[in-house]
Tab-separated table of C-alpha atoms in Angstrom:
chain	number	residue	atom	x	y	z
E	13	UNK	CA	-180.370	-203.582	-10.837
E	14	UNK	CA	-179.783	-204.679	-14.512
E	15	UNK	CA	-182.423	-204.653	-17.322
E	16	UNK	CA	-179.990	-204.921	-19.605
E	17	UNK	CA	-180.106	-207.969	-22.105
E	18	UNK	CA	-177.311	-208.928	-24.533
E	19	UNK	CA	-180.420	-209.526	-27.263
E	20	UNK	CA	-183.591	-210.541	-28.323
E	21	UNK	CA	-182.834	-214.669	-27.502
E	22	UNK	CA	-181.785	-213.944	-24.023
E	23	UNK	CA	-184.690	-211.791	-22.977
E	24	UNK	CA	-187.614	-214.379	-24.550
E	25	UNK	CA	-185.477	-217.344	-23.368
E	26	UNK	CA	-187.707	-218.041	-20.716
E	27	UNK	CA	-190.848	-217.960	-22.412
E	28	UNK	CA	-192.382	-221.242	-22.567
E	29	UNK	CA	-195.487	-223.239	-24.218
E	30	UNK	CA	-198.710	-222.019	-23.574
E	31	UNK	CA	-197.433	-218.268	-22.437
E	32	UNK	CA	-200.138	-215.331	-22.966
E	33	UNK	CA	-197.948	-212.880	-25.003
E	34	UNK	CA	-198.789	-209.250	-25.704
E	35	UNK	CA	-197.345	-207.848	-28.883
E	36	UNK	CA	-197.117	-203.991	-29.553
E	37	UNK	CA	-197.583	-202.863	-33.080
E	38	UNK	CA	-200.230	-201.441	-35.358
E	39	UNK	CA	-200.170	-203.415	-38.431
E	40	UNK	CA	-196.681	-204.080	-39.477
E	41	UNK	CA	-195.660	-200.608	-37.358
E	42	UNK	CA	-194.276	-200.528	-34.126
E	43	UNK	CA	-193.555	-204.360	-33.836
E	44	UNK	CA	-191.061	-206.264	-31.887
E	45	UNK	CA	-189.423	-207.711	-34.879
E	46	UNK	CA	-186.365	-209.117	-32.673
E	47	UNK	CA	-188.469	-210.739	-30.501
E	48	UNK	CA	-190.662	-212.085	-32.810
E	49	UNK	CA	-187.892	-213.369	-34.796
E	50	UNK	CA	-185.988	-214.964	-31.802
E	51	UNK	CA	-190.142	-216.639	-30.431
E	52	UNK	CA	-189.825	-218.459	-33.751
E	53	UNK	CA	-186.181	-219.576	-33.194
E	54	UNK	CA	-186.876	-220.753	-29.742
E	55	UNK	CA	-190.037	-222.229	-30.837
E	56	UNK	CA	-192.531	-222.389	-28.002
E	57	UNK	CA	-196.028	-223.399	-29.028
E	58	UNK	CA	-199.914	-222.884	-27.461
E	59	UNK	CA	-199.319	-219.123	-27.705
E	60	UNK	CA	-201.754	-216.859	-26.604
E	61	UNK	CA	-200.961	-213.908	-28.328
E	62	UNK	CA	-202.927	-210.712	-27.821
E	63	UNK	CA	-202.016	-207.927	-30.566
E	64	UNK	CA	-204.160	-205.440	-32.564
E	65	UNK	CA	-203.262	-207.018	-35.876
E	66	UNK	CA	-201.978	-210.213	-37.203
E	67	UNK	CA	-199.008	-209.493	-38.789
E	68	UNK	CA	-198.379	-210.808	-42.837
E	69	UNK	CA	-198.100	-213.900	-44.408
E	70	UNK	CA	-194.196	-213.812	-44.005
E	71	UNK	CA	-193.338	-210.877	-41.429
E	72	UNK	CA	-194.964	-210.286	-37.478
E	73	UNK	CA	-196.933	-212.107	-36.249
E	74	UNK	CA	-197.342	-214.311	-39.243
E	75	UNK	CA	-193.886	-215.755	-38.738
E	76	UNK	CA	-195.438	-217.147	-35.744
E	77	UNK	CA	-198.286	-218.445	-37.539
E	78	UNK	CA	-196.411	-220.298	-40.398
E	79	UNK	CA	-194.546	-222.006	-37.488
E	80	UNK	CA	-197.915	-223.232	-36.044
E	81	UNK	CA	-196.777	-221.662	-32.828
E	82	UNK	CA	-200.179	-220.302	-31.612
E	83	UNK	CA	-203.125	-221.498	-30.197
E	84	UNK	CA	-205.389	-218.365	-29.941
E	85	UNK	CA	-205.232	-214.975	-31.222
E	86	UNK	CA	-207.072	-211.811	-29.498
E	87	UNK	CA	-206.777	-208.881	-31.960
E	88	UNK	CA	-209.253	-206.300	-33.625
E	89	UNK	CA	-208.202	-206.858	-37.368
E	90	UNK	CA	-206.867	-209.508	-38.957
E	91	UNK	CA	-207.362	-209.308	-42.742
E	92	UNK	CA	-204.179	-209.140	-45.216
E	93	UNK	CA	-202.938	-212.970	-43.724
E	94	UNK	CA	-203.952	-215.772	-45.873
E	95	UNK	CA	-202.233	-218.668	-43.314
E	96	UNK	CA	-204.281	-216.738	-40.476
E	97	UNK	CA	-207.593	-217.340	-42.356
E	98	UNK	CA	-206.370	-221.259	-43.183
E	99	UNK	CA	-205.672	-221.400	-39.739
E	100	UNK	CA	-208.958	-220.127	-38.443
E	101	UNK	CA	-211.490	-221.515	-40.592
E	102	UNK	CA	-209.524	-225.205	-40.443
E	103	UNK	CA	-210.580	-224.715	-36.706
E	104	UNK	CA	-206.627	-225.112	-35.745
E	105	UNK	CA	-206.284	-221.098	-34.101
E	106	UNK	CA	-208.707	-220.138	-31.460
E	107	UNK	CA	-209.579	-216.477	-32.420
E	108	UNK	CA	-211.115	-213.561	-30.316
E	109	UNK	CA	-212.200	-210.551	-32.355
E	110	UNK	CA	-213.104	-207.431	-30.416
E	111	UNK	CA	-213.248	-203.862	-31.186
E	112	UNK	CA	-209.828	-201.786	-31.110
E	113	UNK	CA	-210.536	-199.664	-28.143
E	114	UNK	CA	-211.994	-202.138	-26.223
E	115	UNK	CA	-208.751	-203.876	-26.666
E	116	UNK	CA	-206.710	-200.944	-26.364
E	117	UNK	CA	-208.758	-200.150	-22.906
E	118	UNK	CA	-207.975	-203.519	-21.598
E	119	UNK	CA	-204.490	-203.179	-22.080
E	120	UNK	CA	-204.340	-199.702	-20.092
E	121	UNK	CA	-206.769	-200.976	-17.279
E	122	UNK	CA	-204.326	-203.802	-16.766
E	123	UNK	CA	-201.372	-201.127	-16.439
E	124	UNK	CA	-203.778	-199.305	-14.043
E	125	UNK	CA	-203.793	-202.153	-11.740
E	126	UNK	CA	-208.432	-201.699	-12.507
E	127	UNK	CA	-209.772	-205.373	-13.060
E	128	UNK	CA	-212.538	-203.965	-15.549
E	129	UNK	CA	-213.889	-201.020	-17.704
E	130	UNK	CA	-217.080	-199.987	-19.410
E	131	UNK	CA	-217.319	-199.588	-22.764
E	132	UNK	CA	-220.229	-198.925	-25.229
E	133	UNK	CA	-218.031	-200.387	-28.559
E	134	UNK	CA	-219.949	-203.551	-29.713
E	135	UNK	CA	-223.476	-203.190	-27.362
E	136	UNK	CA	-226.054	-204.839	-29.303
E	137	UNK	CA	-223.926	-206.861	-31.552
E	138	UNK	CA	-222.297	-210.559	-30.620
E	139	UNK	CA	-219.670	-208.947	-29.306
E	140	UNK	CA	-222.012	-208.063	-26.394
E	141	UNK	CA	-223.150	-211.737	-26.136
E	142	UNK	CA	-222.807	-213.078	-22.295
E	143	UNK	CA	-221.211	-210.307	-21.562
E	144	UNK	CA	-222.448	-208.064	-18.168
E	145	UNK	CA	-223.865	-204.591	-19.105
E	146	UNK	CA	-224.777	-201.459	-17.515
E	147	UNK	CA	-226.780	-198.481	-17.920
E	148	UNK	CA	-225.245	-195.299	-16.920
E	149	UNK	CA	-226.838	-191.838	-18.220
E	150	UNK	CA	-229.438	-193.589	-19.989
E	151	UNK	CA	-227.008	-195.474	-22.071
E	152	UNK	CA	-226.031	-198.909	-22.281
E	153	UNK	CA	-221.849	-199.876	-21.759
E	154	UNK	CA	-220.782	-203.639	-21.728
E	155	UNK	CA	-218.443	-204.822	-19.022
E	156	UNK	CA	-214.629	-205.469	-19.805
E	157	UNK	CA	-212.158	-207.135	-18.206
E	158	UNK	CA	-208.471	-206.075	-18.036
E	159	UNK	CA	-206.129	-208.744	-19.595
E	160	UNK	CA	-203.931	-210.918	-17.866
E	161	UNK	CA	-200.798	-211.062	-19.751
E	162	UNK	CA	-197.395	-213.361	-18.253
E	163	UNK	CA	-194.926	-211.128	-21.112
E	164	UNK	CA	-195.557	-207.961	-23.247
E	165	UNK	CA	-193.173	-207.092	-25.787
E	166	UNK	CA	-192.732	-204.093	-27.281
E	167	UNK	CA	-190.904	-202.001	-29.637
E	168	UNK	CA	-189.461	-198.150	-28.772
E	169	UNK	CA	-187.264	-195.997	-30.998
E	170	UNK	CA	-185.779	-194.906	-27.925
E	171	UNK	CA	-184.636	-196.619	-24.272
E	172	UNK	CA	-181.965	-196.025	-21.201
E	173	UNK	CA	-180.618	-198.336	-19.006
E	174	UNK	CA	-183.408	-197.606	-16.443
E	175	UNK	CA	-186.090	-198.887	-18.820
E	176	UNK	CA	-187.924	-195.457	-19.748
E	177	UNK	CA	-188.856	-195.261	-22.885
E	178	UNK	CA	-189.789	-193.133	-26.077
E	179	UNK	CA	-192.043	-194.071	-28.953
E	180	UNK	CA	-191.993	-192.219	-32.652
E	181	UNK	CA	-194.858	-191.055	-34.616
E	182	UNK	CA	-197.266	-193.652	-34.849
E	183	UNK	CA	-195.169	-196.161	-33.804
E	184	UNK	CA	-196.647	-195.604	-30.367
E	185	UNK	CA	-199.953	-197.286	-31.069
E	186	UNK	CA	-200.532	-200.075	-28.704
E	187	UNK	CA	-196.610	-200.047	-27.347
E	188	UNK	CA	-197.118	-198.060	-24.197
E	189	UNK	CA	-200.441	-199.801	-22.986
E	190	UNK	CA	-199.079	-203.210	-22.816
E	191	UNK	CA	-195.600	-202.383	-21.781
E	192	UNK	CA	-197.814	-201.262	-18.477
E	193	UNK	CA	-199.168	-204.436	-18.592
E	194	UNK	CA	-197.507	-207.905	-18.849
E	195	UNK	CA	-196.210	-209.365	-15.725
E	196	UNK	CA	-192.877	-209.378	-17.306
E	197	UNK	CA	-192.201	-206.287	-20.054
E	198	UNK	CA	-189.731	-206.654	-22.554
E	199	UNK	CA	-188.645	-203.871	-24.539
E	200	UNK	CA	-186.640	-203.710	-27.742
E	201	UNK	CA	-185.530	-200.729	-28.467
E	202	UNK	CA	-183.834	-198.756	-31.879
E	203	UNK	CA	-181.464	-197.348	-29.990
E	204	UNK	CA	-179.904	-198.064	-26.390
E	205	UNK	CA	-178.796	-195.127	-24.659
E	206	UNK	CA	-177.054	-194.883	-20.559
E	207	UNK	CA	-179.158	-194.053	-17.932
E	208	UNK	CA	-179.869	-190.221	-17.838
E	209	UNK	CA	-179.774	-189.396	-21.918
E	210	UNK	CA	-183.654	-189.056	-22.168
E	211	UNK	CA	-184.993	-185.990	-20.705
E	212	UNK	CA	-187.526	-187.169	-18.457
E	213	UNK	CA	-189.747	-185.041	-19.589
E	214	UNK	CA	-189.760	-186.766	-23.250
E	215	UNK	CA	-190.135	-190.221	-21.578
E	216	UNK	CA	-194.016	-191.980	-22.115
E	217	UNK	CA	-192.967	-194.883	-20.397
E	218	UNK	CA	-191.628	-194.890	-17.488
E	219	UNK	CA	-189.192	-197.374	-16.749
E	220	UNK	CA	-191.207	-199.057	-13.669
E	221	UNK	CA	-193.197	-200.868	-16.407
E	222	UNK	CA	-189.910	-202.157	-18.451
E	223	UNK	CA	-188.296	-205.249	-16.629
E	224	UNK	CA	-185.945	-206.256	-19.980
E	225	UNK	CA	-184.721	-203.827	-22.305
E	226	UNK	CA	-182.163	-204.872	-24.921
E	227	UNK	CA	-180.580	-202.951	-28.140
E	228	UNK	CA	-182.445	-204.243	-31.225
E	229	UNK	CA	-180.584	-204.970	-34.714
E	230	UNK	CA	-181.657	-205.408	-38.300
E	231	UNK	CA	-184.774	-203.499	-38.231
E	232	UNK	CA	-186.551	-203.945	-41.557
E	233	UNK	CA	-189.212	-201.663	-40.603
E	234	UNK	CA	-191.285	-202.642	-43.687
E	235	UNK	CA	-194.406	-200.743	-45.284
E	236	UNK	CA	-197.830	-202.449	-45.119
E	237	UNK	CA	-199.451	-199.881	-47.828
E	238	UNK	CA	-196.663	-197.501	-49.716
E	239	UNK	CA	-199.247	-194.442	-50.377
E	240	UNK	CA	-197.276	-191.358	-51.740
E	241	UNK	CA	-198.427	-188.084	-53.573
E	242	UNK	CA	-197.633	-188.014	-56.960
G	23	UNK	CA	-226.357	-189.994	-63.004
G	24	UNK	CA	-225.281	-191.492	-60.386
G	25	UNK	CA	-222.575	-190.529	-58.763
G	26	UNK	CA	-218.800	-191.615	-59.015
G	27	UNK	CA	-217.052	-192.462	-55.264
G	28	UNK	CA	-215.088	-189.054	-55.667
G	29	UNK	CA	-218.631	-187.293	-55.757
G	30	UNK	CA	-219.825	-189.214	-53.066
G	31	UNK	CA	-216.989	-188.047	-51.139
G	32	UNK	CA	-216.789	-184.646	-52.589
G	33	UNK	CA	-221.018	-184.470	-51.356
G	34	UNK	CA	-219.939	-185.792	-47.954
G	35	UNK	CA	-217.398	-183.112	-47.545
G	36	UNK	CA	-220.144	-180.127	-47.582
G	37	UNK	CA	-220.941	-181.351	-43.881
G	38	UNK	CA	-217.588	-180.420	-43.009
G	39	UNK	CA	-217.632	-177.603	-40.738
G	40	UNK	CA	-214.884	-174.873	-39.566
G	41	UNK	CA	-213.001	-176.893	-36.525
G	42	UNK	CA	-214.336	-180.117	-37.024
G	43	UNK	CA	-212.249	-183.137	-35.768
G	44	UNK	CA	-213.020	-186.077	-37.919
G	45	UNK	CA	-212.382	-189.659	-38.036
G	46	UNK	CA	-212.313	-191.286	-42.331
G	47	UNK	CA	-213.260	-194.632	-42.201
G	48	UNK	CA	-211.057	-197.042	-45.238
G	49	UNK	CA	-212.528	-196.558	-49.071
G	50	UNK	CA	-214.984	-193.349	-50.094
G	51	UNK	CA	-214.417	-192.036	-46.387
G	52	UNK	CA	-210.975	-191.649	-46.856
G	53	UNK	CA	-211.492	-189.859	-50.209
G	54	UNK	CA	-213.316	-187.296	-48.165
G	55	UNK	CA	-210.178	-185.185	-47.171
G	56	UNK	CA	-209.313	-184.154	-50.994
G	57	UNK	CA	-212.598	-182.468	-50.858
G	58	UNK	CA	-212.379	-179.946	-47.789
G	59	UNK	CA	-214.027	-176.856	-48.742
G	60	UNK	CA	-211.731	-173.676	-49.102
G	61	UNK	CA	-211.594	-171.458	-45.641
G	62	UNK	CA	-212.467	-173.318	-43.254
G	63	UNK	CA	-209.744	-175.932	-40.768
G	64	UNK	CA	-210.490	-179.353	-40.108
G	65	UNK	CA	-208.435	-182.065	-37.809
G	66	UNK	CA	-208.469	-185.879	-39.225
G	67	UNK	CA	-208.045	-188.190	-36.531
G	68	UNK	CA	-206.210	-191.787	-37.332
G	69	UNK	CA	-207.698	-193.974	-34.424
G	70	UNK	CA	-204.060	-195.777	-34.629
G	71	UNK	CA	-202.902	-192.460	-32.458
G	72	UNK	CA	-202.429	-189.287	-34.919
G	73	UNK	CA	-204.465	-185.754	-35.051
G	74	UNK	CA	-203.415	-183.504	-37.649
G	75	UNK	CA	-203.314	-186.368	-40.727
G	76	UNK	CA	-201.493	-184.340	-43.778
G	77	UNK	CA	-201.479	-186.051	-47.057
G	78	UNK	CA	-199.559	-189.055	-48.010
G	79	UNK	CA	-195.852	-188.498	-48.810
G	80	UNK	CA	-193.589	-187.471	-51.795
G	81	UNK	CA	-191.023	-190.511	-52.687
G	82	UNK	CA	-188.082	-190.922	-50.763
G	83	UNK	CA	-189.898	-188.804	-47.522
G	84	UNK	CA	-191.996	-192.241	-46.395
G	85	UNK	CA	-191.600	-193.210	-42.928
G	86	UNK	CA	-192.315	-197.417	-41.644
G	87	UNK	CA	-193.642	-195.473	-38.007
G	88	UNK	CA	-195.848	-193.053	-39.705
G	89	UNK	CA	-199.173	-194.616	-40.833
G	90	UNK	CA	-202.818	-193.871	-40.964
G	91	UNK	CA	-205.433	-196.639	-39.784
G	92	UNK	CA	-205.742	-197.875	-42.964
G	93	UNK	CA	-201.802	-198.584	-42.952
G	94	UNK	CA	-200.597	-196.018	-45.800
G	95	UNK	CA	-197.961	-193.948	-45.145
G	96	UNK	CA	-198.895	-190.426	-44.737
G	97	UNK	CA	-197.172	-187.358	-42.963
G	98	UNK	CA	-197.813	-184.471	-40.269
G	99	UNK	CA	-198.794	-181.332	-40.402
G	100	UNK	CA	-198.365	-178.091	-38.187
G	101	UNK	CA	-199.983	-178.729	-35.224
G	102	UNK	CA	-199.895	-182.547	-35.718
G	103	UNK	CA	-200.321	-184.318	-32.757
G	104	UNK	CA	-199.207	-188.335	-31.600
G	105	UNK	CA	-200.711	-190.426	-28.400
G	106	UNK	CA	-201.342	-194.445	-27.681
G	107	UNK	CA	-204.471	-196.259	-28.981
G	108	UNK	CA	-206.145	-196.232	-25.750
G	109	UNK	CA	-206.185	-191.841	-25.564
G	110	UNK	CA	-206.925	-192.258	-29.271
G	111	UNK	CA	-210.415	-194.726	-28.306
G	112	UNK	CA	-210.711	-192.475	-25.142
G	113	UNK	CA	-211.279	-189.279	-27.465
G	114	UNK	CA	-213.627	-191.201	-29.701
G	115	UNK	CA	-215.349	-192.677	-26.782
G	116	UNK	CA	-215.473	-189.177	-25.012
G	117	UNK	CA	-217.228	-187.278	-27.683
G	118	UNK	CA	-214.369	-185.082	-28.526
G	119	UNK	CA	-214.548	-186.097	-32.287
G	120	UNK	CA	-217.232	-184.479	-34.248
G	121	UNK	CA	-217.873	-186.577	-36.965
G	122	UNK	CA	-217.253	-190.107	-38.469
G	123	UNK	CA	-217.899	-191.315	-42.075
G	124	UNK	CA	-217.276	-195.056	-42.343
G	125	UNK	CA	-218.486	-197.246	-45.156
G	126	UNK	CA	-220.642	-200.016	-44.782
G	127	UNK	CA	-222.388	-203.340	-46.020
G	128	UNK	CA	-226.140	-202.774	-45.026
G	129	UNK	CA	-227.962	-200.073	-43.095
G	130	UNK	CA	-231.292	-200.212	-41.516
G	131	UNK	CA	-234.077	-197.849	-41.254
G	132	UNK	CA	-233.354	-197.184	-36.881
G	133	UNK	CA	-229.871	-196.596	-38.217
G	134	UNK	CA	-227.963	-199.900	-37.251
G	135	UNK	CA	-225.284	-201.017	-39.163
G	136	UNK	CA	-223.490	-204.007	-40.483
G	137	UNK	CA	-219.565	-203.473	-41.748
G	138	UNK	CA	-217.680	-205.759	-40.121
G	139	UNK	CA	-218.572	-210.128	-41.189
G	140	UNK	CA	-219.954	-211.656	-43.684
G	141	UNK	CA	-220.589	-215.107	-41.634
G	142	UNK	CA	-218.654	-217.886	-43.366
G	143	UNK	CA	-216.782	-215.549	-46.273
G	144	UNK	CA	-215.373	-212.834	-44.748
G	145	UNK	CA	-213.556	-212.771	-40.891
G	146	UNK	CA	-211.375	-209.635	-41.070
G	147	UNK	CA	-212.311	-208.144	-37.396
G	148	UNK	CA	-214.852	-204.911	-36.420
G	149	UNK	CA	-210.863	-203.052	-36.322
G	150	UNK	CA	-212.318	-199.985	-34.646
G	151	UNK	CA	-215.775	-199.456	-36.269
G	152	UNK	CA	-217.710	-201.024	-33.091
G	153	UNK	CA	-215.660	-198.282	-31.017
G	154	UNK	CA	-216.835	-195.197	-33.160
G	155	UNK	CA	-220.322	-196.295	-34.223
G	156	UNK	CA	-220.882	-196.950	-30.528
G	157	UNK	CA	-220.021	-193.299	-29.425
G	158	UNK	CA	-219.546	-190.499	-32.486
G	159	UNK	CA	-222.376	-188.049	-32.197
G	160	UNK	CA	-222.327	-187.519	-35.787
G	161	UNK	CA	-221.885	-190.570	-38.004
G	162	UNK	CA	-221.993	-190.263	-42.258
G	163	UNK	CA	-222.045	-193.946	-43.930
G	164	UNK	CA	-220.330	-193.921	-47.189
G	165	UNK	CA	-221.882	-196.274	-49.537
G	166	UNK	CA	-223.516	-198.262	-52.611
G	167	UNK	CA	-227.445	-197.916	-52.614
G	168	UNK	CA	-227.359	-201.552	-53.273
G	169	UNK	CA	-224.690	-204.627	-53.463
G	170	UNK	CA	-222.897	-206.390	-56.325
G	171	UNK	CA	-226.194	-208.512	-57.034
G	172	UNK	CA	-228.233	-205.257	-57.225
G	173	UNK	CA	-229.895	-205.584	-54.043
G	174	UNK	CA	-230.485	-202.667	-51.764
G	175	UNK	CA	-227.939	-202.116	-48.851
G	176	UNK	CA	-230.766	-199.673	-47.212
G	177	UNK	CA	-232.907	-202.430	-45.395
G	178	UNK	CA	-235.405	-202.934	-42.571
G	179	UNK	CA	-233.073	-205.015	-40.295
G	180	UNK	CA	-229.588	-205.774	-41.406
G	181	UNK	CA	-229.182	-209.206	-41.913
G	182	UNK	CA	-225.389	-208.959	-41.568
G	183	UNK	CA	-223.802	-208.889	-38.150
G	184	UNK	CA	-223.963	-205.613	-36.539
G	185	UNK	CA	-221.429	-203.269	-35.814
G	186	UNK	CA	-223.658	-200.932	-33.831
G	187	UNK	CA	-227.098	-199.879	-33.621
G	188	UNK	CA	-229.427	-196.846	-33.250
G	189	UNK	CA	-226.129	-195.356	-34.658
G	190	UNK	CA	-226.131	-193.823	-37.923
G	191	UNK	CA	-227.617	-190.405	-38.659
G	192	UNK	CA	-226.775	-190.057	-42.493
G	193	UNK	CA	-226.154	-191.939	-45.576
G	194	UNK	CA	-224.855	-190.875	-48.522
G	195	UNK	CA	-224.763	-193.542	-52.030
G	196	UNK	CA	-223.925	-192.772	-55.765
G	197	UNK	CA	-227.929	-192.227	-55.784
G	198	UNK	CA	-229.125	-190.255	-52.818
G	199	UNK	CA	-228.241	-188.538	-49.404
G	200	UNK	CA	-230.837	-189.945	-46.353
G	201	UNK	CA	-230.827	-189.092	-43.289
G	202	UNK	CA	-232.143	-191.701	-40.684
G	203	UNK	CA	-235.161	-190.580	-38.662
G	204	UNK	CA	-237.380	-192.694	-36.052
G	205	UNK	CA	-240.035	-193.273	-38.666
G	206	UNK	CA	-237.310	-194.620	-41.311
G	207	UNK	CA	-235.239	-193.407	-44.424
G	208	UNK	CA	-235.918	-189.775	-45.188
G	209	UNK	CA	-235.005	-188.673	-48.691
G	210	UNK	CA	-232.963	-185.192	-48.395
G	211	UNK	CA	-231.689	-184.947	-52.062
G	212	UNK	CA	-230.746	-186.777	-55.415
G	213	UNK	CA	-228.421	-187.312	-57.832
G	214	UNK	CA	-228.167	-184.949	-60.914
G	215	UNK	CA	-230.327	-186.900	-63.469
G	216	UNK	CA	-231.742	-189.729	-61.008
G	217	UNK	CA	-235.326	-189.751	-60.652
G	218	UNK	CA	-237.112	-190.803	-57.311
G	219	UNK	CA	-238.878	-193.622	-58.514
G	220	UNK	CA	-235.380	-194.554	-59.024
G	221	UNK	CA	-234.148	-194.558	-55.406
G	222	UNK	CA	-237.204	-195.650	-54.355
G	223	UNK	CA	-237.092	-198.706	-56.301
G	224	UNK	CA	-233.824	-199.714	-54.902
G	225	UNK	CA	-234.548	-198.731	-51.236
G	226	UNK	CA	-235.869	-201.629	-49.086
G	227	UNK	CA	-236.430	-199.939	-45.688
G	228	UNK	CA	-238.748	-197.873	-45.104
G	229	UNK	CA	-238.431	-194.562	-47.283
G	230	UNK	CA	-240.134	-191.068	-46.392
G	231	UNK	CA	-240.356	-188.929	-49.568
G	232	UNK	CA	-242.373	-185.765	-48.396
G	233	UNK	CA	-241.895	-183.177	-51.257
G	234	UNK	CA	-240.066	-182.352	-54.438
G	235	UNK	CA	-236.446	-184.131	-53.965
G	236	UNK	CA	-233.920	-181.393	-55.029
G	237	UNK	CA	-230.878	-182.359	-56.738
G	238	UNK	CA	-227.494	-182.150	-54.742
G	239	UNK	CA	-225.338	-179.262	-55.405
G	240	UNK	CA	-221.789	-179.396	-55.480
């Protein structure tokens, strides 16, 4: 068994036009930077791309964007991108809104090997519209599916050879849901380490989940909102 | 006078109770946590996965992986705590979080709310309002009495696309603090120097003004 990739263009290589991609990251934190960088390089288009946020005019997900590499984005926030808005009100991206933890949920129901969830986030508002509901204890929760996702890529601070890995701070975010989800998970990692360096009790995900893992390099790690006490 | 956004916050903080674990919505909410009254603990939650929200960072100690919701850095405290989105929805969603104060674009008199769209001029996302709206016990809006063109944000239907509904319990504006009953608006208290013809006047929904309205204390 080897998980081990050389780098980010080997371990997307084989992701093709019209993939469904999930991308961790909360905002600009936690992303797979390599990976995004090397999905713009290799340059496949109709993207499905399934992330909380949508990245920045000229970092994440909005490097994807500017390359007119996707076709529809599912996220729960997607202000602070100016080409994103061009892009959706020109009718060119196919976008999905829904609420955070209903996305979240989906994510972790697909990684729990459950087809669906109920949620109460969005009853009574479009978000509910066509959409199966139930009551249970005399209150209303809408029916969810769990996503269907061929890659997810994420981003650790920590991996081993094995695949396990750790998050930091609030880096974590989405990360660990869809790494238990895609059909194929790709990790990118801060550091590499052999198998056996990460107590297993630190690990919160287990290596099962993590098909690719590779070393990342040239993090730039940049700050949405710099916010400091004076 | 009406109130500044600090007072608004700094009124919204007297609900704050010993042990309370509380979710601050972006704008006013977030101004919230400079106001925690003296004695008594209380846990912020960041729905992007952190309990224990200290305040933002000196220069030099900010870190790209630690960020609130509203993507500023910030820092830990003693007793901090870190988990995924979905734990961080699944505590909202179970009930575990005492109170929310989010901001928001109209309220009606049952206590819906619209925060999220402006059809046509604004497509930002719900982010995770639809999630707490939808479960909090205890939900605070944040808010103007009435918009840029003057008109009143406290209506008897939002016309905006909802966020949830049947949701919000209290409001507090630069004018008034209301709590939301099932026969509409109920005036609780004004602001030092603002008369209740006043808040009437700019209230649309429904309005319940039963006796003398005292002024808030602070």
């Amino acid at each position: 068994m080897n998980k081990i990739y050389k780098n980010a263009d080997e371990a997307v290589a084989d992701i093709k036009d019209g993939a469904v991609l999930m991308l961790g990251g909360f905002g600009l934190c936690g992303i797979p930077e390599n990976c995004i960088a090397a999905l713009v390089k290799s340059g496949p288009k109709n993207l499905t791309c399934i992330s909380n946020n949508a990245g920045v005019d000229d970092f994440g997900i909005g490097l994807l964007l500017q390359q007119k590499q996707l076709k529809k984005m599912i996220a729960s926030y997607v202000g602070e991108n100016a080409e994103f808005e061009r892009q959706l009100l020109s009718g060119e991206l196919e976008v999905e809104l829904i609420p955070q933890g209903t996305l979240a949920t989906r994510c972790m129901a697909s990684g729990y090997g459950m087809p669906a969830i109920y949620t109460p986030a969005g009853v009574g508002t479009e978000v509910a519209v066509g959409k199966e509901s139930r009551i249970f204890n005399d209150k209303e929760y809408l029916l969810e599916y769990a996503f269907d996702a061929d890659f997810a890529i994420v981003k650790a601070w920590r991996g081993d050879a094995d695949g396990n890995l750790v998050y930091k701070d609030t880096a974590r975010n989405f990360n660990p849901l869809m790494a238990m989800a895609g059909k194929i998970t790709i990790a990118e990692v801060e550091e590499l380490v052999p198998s056996g360096e990460i107590d297993p009790n630190q690990v919160h995900t287990p290596g099962i989940y993590v098909h690719r893992i590779f070393q990342g390099k040239n993090y730039e790690k940049r700050i949405e909102q710099l916010t400091l006490t004076k | 006078m009406a109130l500044t956004k600090e007072q608004i916050a700094q009124r919204i903080a007297k609900e704050l109770k010993d042990g309370y674990y509380v979710n601050l919505g972006i704008g006013i909410p977030t101004l919230v946590a400079n106001y925690i009254p003296e004695g008594i603990k209380v846990i912020l939650q960041s729905e992007n996965g952190l309990l224990g929200m200290g305040p933002f960072p000196v220069a030099g100690k900010e870190s790209a992986d630690l960020i609130n919701a509203g993507k500023q850095t910030i820092t830990t405290l003693p007793g901090s705590s870190i988990f995924d989105s979905a734990m961080s929805f699944g505590m909202i969603r179970a009930g575990k979080v005492n109170l929310t104060v989010l901001g928001a674009m109209e309220v009606s008199e049952n206590g819906d709310i619209a925060s999220w769209k402006i059809p046509g001029k604004m497509v930002k996302g719900m982010g995770g309002a639809m999630d707490l709206v939808a479960s909090a016990k205890n939900i605070i809006v944040a808010m103007m009495h009435t918009n840029r063109q003057g008109e009143s944000k406290l209506l008897p239907a939002c016309t905006l696309p909802l966020t949830g509904i049947k949701c919000i319990k209290k409001i507090v504006t630069e004018l008034a603090v209301l709590e939301v009953t099932e026969n509409g608006f109920k005036l609780l208290e004004r602001a030092p120097g603002v008369t209740t013809e006043e808040i009437i006047s700019k209230t649309a929904g429904k309005l319940i003004v039963e006796r003398e309205i005292p002024e808030m204390q602070f």
